[in-house]
Short mmCIF file of the C-alpha atoms (twelve columns), coordinates in Angstrom:
data_MODEL
# 
_entry.id   MODEL 
# 
loop_
_atom_site.group_PDB 
_atom_site.id 
_atom_site.type_symbol 
_atom_site.label_atom_id 
_atom_site.label_alt_id 
_atom_site.label_comp_id 
_atom_site.label_asym_id 
_atom_site.label_seq_id 
_atom_site.Cartn_x 
_atom_site.Cartn_y 
_atom_site.Cartn_z 
_atom_site.pdbx_PDB_model_num 
ATOM 1   C CA . LYS A 1   12.249  -2.593  29.571  1 
ATOM 2   C CA . LEU A 2   11.927  -5.490  27.167  1 
ATOM 3   C CA . GLU A 3   14.018  -4.599  24.091  1 
ATOM 4   C CA . LYS A 4   14.484  -7.844  22.150  1 
ATOM 5   C CA . VAL A 5   12.407  -10.991 21.728  1 
ATOM 6   C CA . THR A 6   13.354  -14.239 19.995  1 
ATOM 7   C CA . LEU A 7   10.496  -16.630 19.350  1 
ATOM 8   C CA . PRO A 8   11.059  -20.273 18.368  1 
ATOM 9   C CA . GLY A 9   9.439   -21.727 15.268  1 
ATOM 10  C CA . ARG A 10  7.062   -23.842 17.337  1 
ATOM 11  C CA . VAL A 11  5.184   -20.664 18.251  1 
ATOM 12  C CA . VAL A 12  2.324   -20.706 15.750  1 
ATOM 13  C CA . ALA A 13  0.493   -17.528 16.768  1 
ATOM 14  C CA . ILE A 14  1.054   -14.192 18.483  1 
ATOM 15  C CA . GLY A 15  -2.180  -13.168 20.174  1 
ATOM 16  C CA . ASN A 16  -4.145  -9.946  19.960  1 
ATOM 17  C CA . SER A 17  -2.372  -6.971  21.597  1 
ATOM 18  C CA . ALA A 18  0.392   -9.269  22.862  1 
ATOM 19  C CA . PHE A 19  3.098   -6.562  22.812  1 
ATOM 20  C CA . ALA A 20  0.971   -3.524  22.021  1 
ATOM 21  C CA . GLY A 21  2.262   -0.209  23.335  1 
ATOM 22  C CA . ASP A 22  5.643   -1.546  24.483  1 
ATOM 23  C CA . ALA A 23  7.796   1.575   24.370  1 
ATOM 24  C CA . SER A 24  11.091  -0.343  24.694  1 
ATOM 25  C CA . LEU A 25  10.681  -3.251  22.264  1 
ATOM 26  C CA . LYS A 26  12.994  -2.697  19.290  1 
ATOM 27  C CA . LYS A 27  13.751  -6.066  17.741  1 
ATOM 28  C CA . VAL A 28  11.808  -9.290  17.233  1 
ATOM 29  C CA . ILE A 29  13.153  -12.464 15.638  1 
ATOM 30  C CA . TRP A 30  10.590  -15.153 14.906  1 
ATOM 31  C CA . GLU A 31  12.301  -18.329 13.790  1 
ATOM 32  C CA . ASP A 32  11.027  -20.579 11.006  1 
ATOM 33  C CA . GLY A 33  8.702   -23.382 11.985  1 
ATOM 34  C CA . ASN A 34  6.959   -26.412 10.500  1 
ATOM 35  C CA . TYR A 35  3.395   -25.121 10.756  1 
ATOM 36  C CA . ASP A 36  1.469   -22.112 9.505   1 
ATOM 37  C CA . GLN A 37  1.871   -19.024 11.697  1 
ATOM 38  C CA . GLU A 38  -0.183  -15.881 12.281  1 
ATOM 39  C CA . ILE A 39  -0.066  -12.491 13.981  1 
ATOM 40  C CA . GLY A 40  -3.165  -11.240 15.817  1 
ATOM 41  C CA . SER A 41  -4.729  -7.787  15.759  1 
ATOM 42  C CA . ASN A 42  -2.778  -4.960  17.417  1 
ATOM 43  C CA . ALA A 43  -0.067  -7.473  18.344  1 
ATOM 44  C CA . PHE A 44  2.768   -4.939  17.964  1 
ATOM 45  C CA . ALA A 45  0.791   -1.724  17.535  1 
ATOM 46  C CA . LYS A 46  2.463   1.466   18.750  1 
ATOM 47  C CA . THR A 47  5.674   -0.211  19.863  1 
ATOM 48  C CA . ALA A 48  9.226   1.084   19.405  1 
ATOM 49  C CA . LEU A 49  10.022  -1.695  16.913  1 
ATOM 50  C CA . VAL A 50  12.883  -1.041  14.513  1 
ATOM 51  C CA . GLU A 51  13.350  -4.503  13.029  1 
ATOM 52  C CA . PHE A 52  11.138  -7.569  12.670  1 
ATOM 53  C CA . THR A 53  12.190  -10.915 11.180  1 
ATOM 54  C CA . PHE A 54  9.187   -12.889 9.936   1 
ATOM 55  C CA . PRO A 55  9.123   -16.688 9.761   1 
ATOM 56  C CA . LYS A 56  8.694   -18.118 6.255   1 
ATOM 57  C CA . ARG A 57  5.435   -19.872 7.151   1 
ATOM 58  C CA . LEU A 58  3.720   -16.690 8.299   1 
ATOM 59  C CA . LYS A 59  0.313   -16.804 6.581   1 
ATOM 60  C CA . THR A 60  -1.796  -13.985 8.034   1 
ATOM 61  C CA . MET A 61  -1.464  -10.782 10.003  1 
ATOM 62  C CA . ASP A 62  -4.596  -9.253  11.420  1 
ATOM 63  C CA . TYR A 63  -6.043  -5.771  11.957  1 
ATOM 64  C CA . ARG A 64  -3.458  -3.112  12.944  1 
ATOM 65  C CA . ALA A 65  -0.784  -5.708  13.641  1 
ATOM 66  C CA . PHE A 66  2.021   -3.111  13.344  1 
ATOM 67  C CA . PHE A 67  -0.089  0.037   13.430  1 
ATOM 68  C CA . ALA A 68  1.855   3.262   14.082  1 
ATOM 69  C CA . CYS A 69  5.224   1.570   14.595  1 
ATOM 70  C CA . LYS A 70  6.929   4.811   13.613  1 
ATOM 71  C CA . ASN A 71  10.476  3.505   14.042  1 
ATOM 72  C CA . LEU A 72  10.050  0.299   12.040  1 
ATOM 73  C CA . LYS A 73  12.632  0.414   9.241   1 
ATOM 74  C CA . SER A 74  12.528  -3.016  7.629   1 
ATOM 75  C CA . ILE A 75  10.211  -5.957  7.076   1 
ATOM 76  C CA . GLN A 76  10.992  -9.212  5.291   1 
ATOM 77  C CA . THR A 77  8.422   -10.386 2.784   1 
ATOM 78  C CA . ASN A 78  9.898   -13.734 1.716   1 
ATOM 79  C CA . THR A 79  7.036   -15.488 3.479   1 
ATOM 80  C CA . MET A 80  3.941   -17.479 2.528   1 
ATOM 81  C CA . ILE A 81  1.704   -14.589 3.562   1 
ATOM 82  C CA . THR A 82  -1.834  -14.747 2.164   1 
ATOM 83  C CA . SER A 83  -3.648  -11.950 3.994   1 
ATOM 84  C CA . ILE A 84  -2.449  -8.565  5.255   1 
ATOM 85  C CA . GLY A 85  -4.992  -7.076  7.633   1 
ATOM 86  C CA . GLU A 86  -6.636  -3.677  7.686   1 
ATOM 87  C CA . SER A 87  -4.199  -0.929  8.772   1 
ATOM 88  C CA . ALA A 88  -1.545  -3.589  9.394   1 
ATOM 89  C CA . PHE A 89  1.336   -1.181  8.694   1 
ATOM 90  C CA . GLU A 90  -0.515  2.123   8.671   1 
ATOM 91  C CA . GLY A 91  1.638   4.952   9.973   1 
ATOM 92  C CA . CYS A 92  4.941   3.057   9.695   1 
ATOM 93  C CA . ILE A 93  6.517   6.124   8.164   1 
ATOM 94  C CA . LYS A 94  10.123  4.852   8.192   1 
ATOM 95  C CA . LEU A 95  9.376   1.878   5.961   1 
ATOM 96  C CA . THR A 96  11.078  3.106   2.785   1 
ATOM 97  C CA . GLY A 97  12.534  1.838   -0.468  1 
ATOM 98  C CA . ALA A 98  10.946  -1.015  -2.408  1 
ATOM 99  C CA . LEU A 99  8.297   -3.374  -1.055  1 
ATOM 100 C CA . GLU A 100 8.004   -6.716  -2.844  1 
ATOM 101 C CA . LEU A 101 5.042   -8.898  -1.894  1 
ATOM 102 C CA . PRO A 102 4.969   -12.610 -2.791  1 
ATOM 103 C CA . SER A 103 2.663   -14.470 -5.163  1 
ATOM 104 C CA . THR A 104 0.816   -16.056 -2.230  1 
ATOM 105 C CA . VAL A 105 -0.889  -12.783 -1.229  1 
ATOM 106 C CA . THR A 106 -4.630  -12.834 -1.928  1 
ATOM 107 C CA . TYR A 107 -5.904  -10.019 0.334   1 
ATOM 108 C CA . ILE A 108 -4.392  -6.625  1.054   1 
ATOM 109 C CA . ASN A 109 -7.025  -5.053  3.217   1 
ATOM 110 C CA . SER A 110 -8.015  -1.402  3.594   1 
ATOM 111 C CA . ASN A 111 -5.322  1.028   4.785   1 
ATOM 112 C CA . ALA A 112 -2.824  -1.837  5.011   1 
ATOM 113 C CA . PHE A 113 0.170   0.298   3.942   1 
ATOM 114 C CA . LYS A 114 -1.355  3.741   4.340   1 
ATOM 115 C CA . ASN A 115 1.063   6.527   5.272   1 
ATOM 116 C CA . THR A 116 4.221   4.477   4.794   1 
ATOM 117 C CA . GLY A 117 7.380   5.692   3.068   1 
ATOM 118 C CA . PHE A 118 7.750   3.116   0.291   1 
ATOM 119 C CA . SER A 119 8.794   4.478   -3.116  1 
ATOM 120 C CA . LYS A 120 8.012   1.319   -5.096  1 
ATOM 121 C CA . ILE A 121 5.521   -1.462  -4.453  1 
ATOM 122 C CA . SER A 122 5.272   -4.659  -6.480  1 
ATOM 123 C CA . ILE A 123 3.192   -7.791  -6.064  1 
ATOM 124 C CA . ALA A 124 4.248   -11.022 -7.727  1 
ATOM 125 C CA . ASP A 125 1.898   -12.772 -10.118 1 
ATOM 126 C CA . GLY A 126 0.490   -16.188 -9.336  1 
ATOM 127 C CA . TYR A 127 -2.580  -18.390 -9.606  1 
ATOM 128 C CA . ASP A 128 -4.890  -17.069 -6.876  1 
ATOM 129 C CA . THR A 129 -6.875  -13.869 -7.376  1 
ATOM 130 C CA . LEU A 130 -5.937  -10.715 -5.481  1 
ATOM 131 C CA . THR A 131 -8.211  -8.226  -3.703  1 
ATOM 132 C CA . ILE A 132 -6.895  -4.808  -2.652  1 
ATOM 133 C CA . GLY A 133 -9.041  -2.658  -0.331  1 
ATOM 134 C CA . TYR A 134 -9.657  1.067   -0.107  1 
ATOM 135 C CA . GLU A 135 -6.660  3.318   0.601   1 
ATOM 136 C CA . ALA A 136 -4.425  0.263   0.912   1 
ATOM 137 C CA . PHE A 137 -1.599  2.422   -0.494  1 
ATOM 138 C CA . GLY A 138 -3.123  5.762   0.441   1 
ATOM 139 C CA . LYS A 139 -1.190  8.802   1.631   1 
ATOM 140 C CA . CYS A 140 2.111   7.241   0.577   1 
ATOM 141 C CA . LEU A 141 3.772   10.515  -0.339  1 
ATOM 142 C CA . ASN A 142 7.016   8.908   -1.552  1 
ATOM 143 C CA . LEU A 143 5.279   6.325   -3.734  1 
ATOM 144 C CA . LEU A 144 6.330   6.638   -7.385  1 
ATOM 145 C CA . GLU A 145 5.598   3.273   -8.996  1 
ATOM 146 C CA . VAL A 146 3.270   0.347   -8.369  1 
ATOM 147 C CA . THR A 147 3.288   -3.009  -10.157 1 
ATOM 148 C CA . LEU A 148 0.122   -5.111  -9.916  1 
ATOM 149 C CA . PRO A 149 -0.218  -8.713  -11.089 1 
ATOM 150 C CA . GLY A 150 -2.620  -9.869  -13.769 1 
ATOM 151 C CA . ARG A 151 -4.424  -11.893 -11.101 1 
ATOM 152 C CA . THR A 152 -5.755  -8.696  -9.504  1 
ATOM 153 C CA . LYS A 153 -9.514  -9.185  -9.296  1 
ATOM 154 C CA . THR A 154 -10.701 -6.333  -7.091  1 
ATOM 155 C CA . LEU A 155 -8.975  -2.960  -6.869  1 
ATOM 156 C CA . SER A 156 -10.586 -0.263  -4.750  1 
ATOM 157 C CA . GLU A 157 -11.229 3.036   -6.479  1 
ATOM 158 C CA . SER A 158 -9.475  4.918   -3.669  1 
ATOM 159 C CA . VAL A 159 -6.493  2.585   -3.317  1 
ATOM 160 C CA . PHE A 160 -4.008  5.426   -4.027  1 
ATOM 161 C CA . LYS A 161 -5.908  8.225   -2.315  1 
ATOM 162 C CA . ALA A 162 -3.599  11.167  -1.471  1 
ATOM 163 C CA . SER A 163 -0.530  9.361   -2.837  1 
ATOM 164 C CA . ALA A 164 0.174   12.567  -4.669  1 
ATOM 165 C CA . ASN A 165 3.467   11.660  -6.356  1 
ATOM 166 C CA . LEU A 166 2.487   8.403   -8.045  1 
ATOM 167 C CA . GLU A 167 4.004   8.484   -11.531 1 
ATOM 168 C CA . ALA A 168 3.175   5.119   -13.073 1 
ATOM 169 C CA . LEU A 169 1.009   2.047   -12.593 1 
ATOM 170 C CA . HIS A 170 2.343   -1.152  -14.166 1 
ATOM 171 C CA . ILE A 171 -0.066  -4.023  -14.722 1 
ATOM 172 C CA . GLU A 172 1.239   -7.486  -15.522 1 
ATOM 173 C CA . ASN A 173 -1.198  -9.172  -17.829 1 
ATOM 174 C CA . ILE A 174 -1.505  -12.881 -18.434 1 
ATOM 175 C CA . GLN A 175 -4.503  -12.974 -20.769 1 
ATOM 176 C CA . GLU A 176 -4.401  -12.030 -24.421 1 
ATOM 177 C CA . GLY A 177 -6.743  -9.185  -25.329 1 
ATOM 178 C CA . ARG A 178 -7.469  -8.227  -21.727 1 
ATOM 179 C CA . THR A 179 -8.874  -4.710  -21.262 1 
ATOM 180 C CA . PHE A 180 -8.644  -2.047  -18.570 1 
ATOM 181 C CA . LYS A 181 -11.946 -2.341  -16.723 1 
ATOM 182 C CA . ASN A 182 -11.752 -0.840  -13.259 1 
ATOM 183 C CA . LEU A 183 -8.714  1.337   -12.736 1 
ATOM 184 C CA . PRO A 184 -8.697  3.345   -9.496  1 
ATOM 185 C CA . SER A 185 -9.278  7.061   -9.388  1 
ATOM 186 C CA . GLY A 186 -6.722  9.470   -7.997  1 
ATOM 187 C CA . TYR A 187 -7.262  11.937  -5.168  1 
ATOM 188 C CA . MET A 188 -4.963  14.848  -4.543  1 
ATOM 189 C CA . GLU A 189 -5.756  18.129  -2.838  1 
ATOM 190 C CA . GLY A 190 -5.743  21.041  -5.253  1 
ATOM 191 C CA . TYR A 191 -6.003  18.850  -8.372  1 
ATOM 192 C CA . THR A 192 -8.658  17.073  -10.375 1 
ATOM 193 C CA . PHE A 193 -7.970  13.538  -11.545 1 
ATOM 194 C CA . GLU A 194 -8.625  13.349  -15.300 1 
ATOM 195 C CA . GLY A 195 -7.972  9.643   -15.766 1 
ATOM 196 C CA . TRP A 196 -5.058  7.526   -16.971 1 
ATOM 197 C CA . LEU A 197 -2.922  7.934   -20.073 1 
ATOM 198 C CA . THR A 198 -0.865  5.493   -22.115 1 
ATOM 199 C CA . SER A 199 2.793   6.143   -22.922 1 
ATOM 200 C CA . ASP A 200 1.563   7.666   -26.196 1 
ATOM 201 C CA . GLY A 201 -0.617  10.140  -24.327 1 
ATOM 202 C CA . ASP A 202 -3.898  8.444   -25.259 1 
ATOM 203 C CA . ALA A 203 -6.718  8.272   -22.736 1 
ATOM 204 C CA . VAL A 204 -7.271  4.831   -21.230 1 
ATOM 205 C CA . THR A 205 -10.866 3.585   -21.413 1 
ATOM 206 C CA . THR A 206 -12.610 0.404   -20.327 1 
ATOM 207 C CA . THR A 207 -12.154 -0.967  -23.846 1 
ATOM 208 C CA . SER A 208 -8.441  -0.158  -24.167 1 
ATOM 209 C CA . GLU A 209 -6.494  -3.381  -24.555 1 
ATOM 210 C CA . MET A 210 -3.484  -4.178  -22.420 1 
ATOM 211 C CA . VAL A 211 -0.239  -5.394  -23.882 1 
ATOM 212 C CA . SER A 212 -0.646  -9.064  -24.688 1 
ATOM 213 C CA . LYS A 213 1.220   -11.230 -22.208 1 
ATOM 214 C CA . GLY A 214 3.450   -8.409  -21.089 1 
ATOM 215 C CA . VAL A 215 3.375   -5.378  -18.825 1 
ATOM 216 C CA . SER A 216 1.034   -2.469  -19.472 1 
ATOM 217 C CA . THR A 217 1.907   0.910   -17.987 1 
ATOM 218 C CA . VAL A 218 -0.475  3.814   -17.467 1 
ATOM 219 C CA . TYR A 219 0.125   7.279   -16.082 1 
ATOM 220 C CA . PRO A 220 -2.170  9.480   -13.969 1 
ATOM 221 C CA . GLN A 221 -3.279  12.792  -15.425 1 
ATOM 222 C CA . TRP A 222 -3.788  15.699  -13.023 1 
ATOM 223 C CA . ILE A 223 -5.318  19.085  -13.750 1 
ATOM 224 C CA . ALA A 224 -4.659  21.874  -11.256 1 
ATOM 225 C CA . GLU A 225 -7.851  23.362  -9.836  1 
ATOM 226 C CA . THR A 226 -8.350  27.067  -10.554 1 
ATOM 227 C CA . TYR A 227 -10.628 29.552  -8.831  1 
ATOM 228 C CA . ASP A 228 -12.126 32.933  -9.625  1 
ATOM 229 C CA . VAL A 229 -11.722 35.402  -6.760  1 
ATOM 230 C CA . TYR A 230 -13.978 38.481  -6.555  1 
ATOM 231 C CA . PHE A 231 -13.384 41.511  -4.327  1 
ATOM 232 C CA . TYR A 232 -16.224 43.831  -3.334  1 
ATOM 233 C CA . THR A 233 -15.508 47.339  -2.047  1 
ATOM 234 C CA . ASN A 234 -18.610 47.486  0.173   1 
ATOM 235 C CA . GLY A 235 -19.264 51.107  -0.726  1 
ATOM 236 C CA . GLY A 236 -15.618 52.176  -0.934  1 
ATOM 237 C CA . SER A 237 -13.452 52.558  -3.988  1 
ATOM 238 C CA . ILE A 238 -10.465 50.965  -5.643  1 
ATOM 239 C CA . SER A 239 -7.821  53.021  -7.446  1 
ATOM 240 C CA . GLN A 240 -5.036  51.660  -9.596  1 
ATOM 241 C CA . THR A 241 -1.477  52.739  -8.846  1 
ATOM 242 C CA . SER A 242 1.424   52.449  -11.223 1 
# 
């Protein structure tokens, strides 16, 4: 029947599966400390968590750290986080609104925010390169806008898979003359992804230049799939009625 936990800042790590499956735990406060802190794999997976206060020196969270915490409504991201593990927040469907990730993030692993309710996601620019894994923002049905920093080095082709309502991808660019090289593809049932368009409606190619030292915005283009349906009478007949 444990409902609330307060951890002092001198706790530097929460071990694997430490609170996993706790059906009563609703609130965790982890106070700021003087040393780097981390959360292990499955540490809070499938708990009843509603609120979690992260310490500012939190650096890493591992595989499925908050997996399927379906009641989790808010997370604080004013931390020194560098790595967000695979499926860390997958299935946290009540995480809504805007998610702002700090400039310290270098890895957002596969499925990290899959099937969450965020409408906007932005990642601050910085000096270290950023890698984003497959379906990291997949199946986010409320997701409308994403802002990526110019330091993005690796972006999985399926990063937005089944995020059917994505309207715009903003890319902050810090190098003059930089081009669009590896934009992700879109996946949506019943539609074919035809590529990205500029605000002028021009197709974006690998040689299209971004806005110099500004923000470039591209828009996904979807074409509805159509099918031909044939009916055979198998020896019978078809008559037209008015």
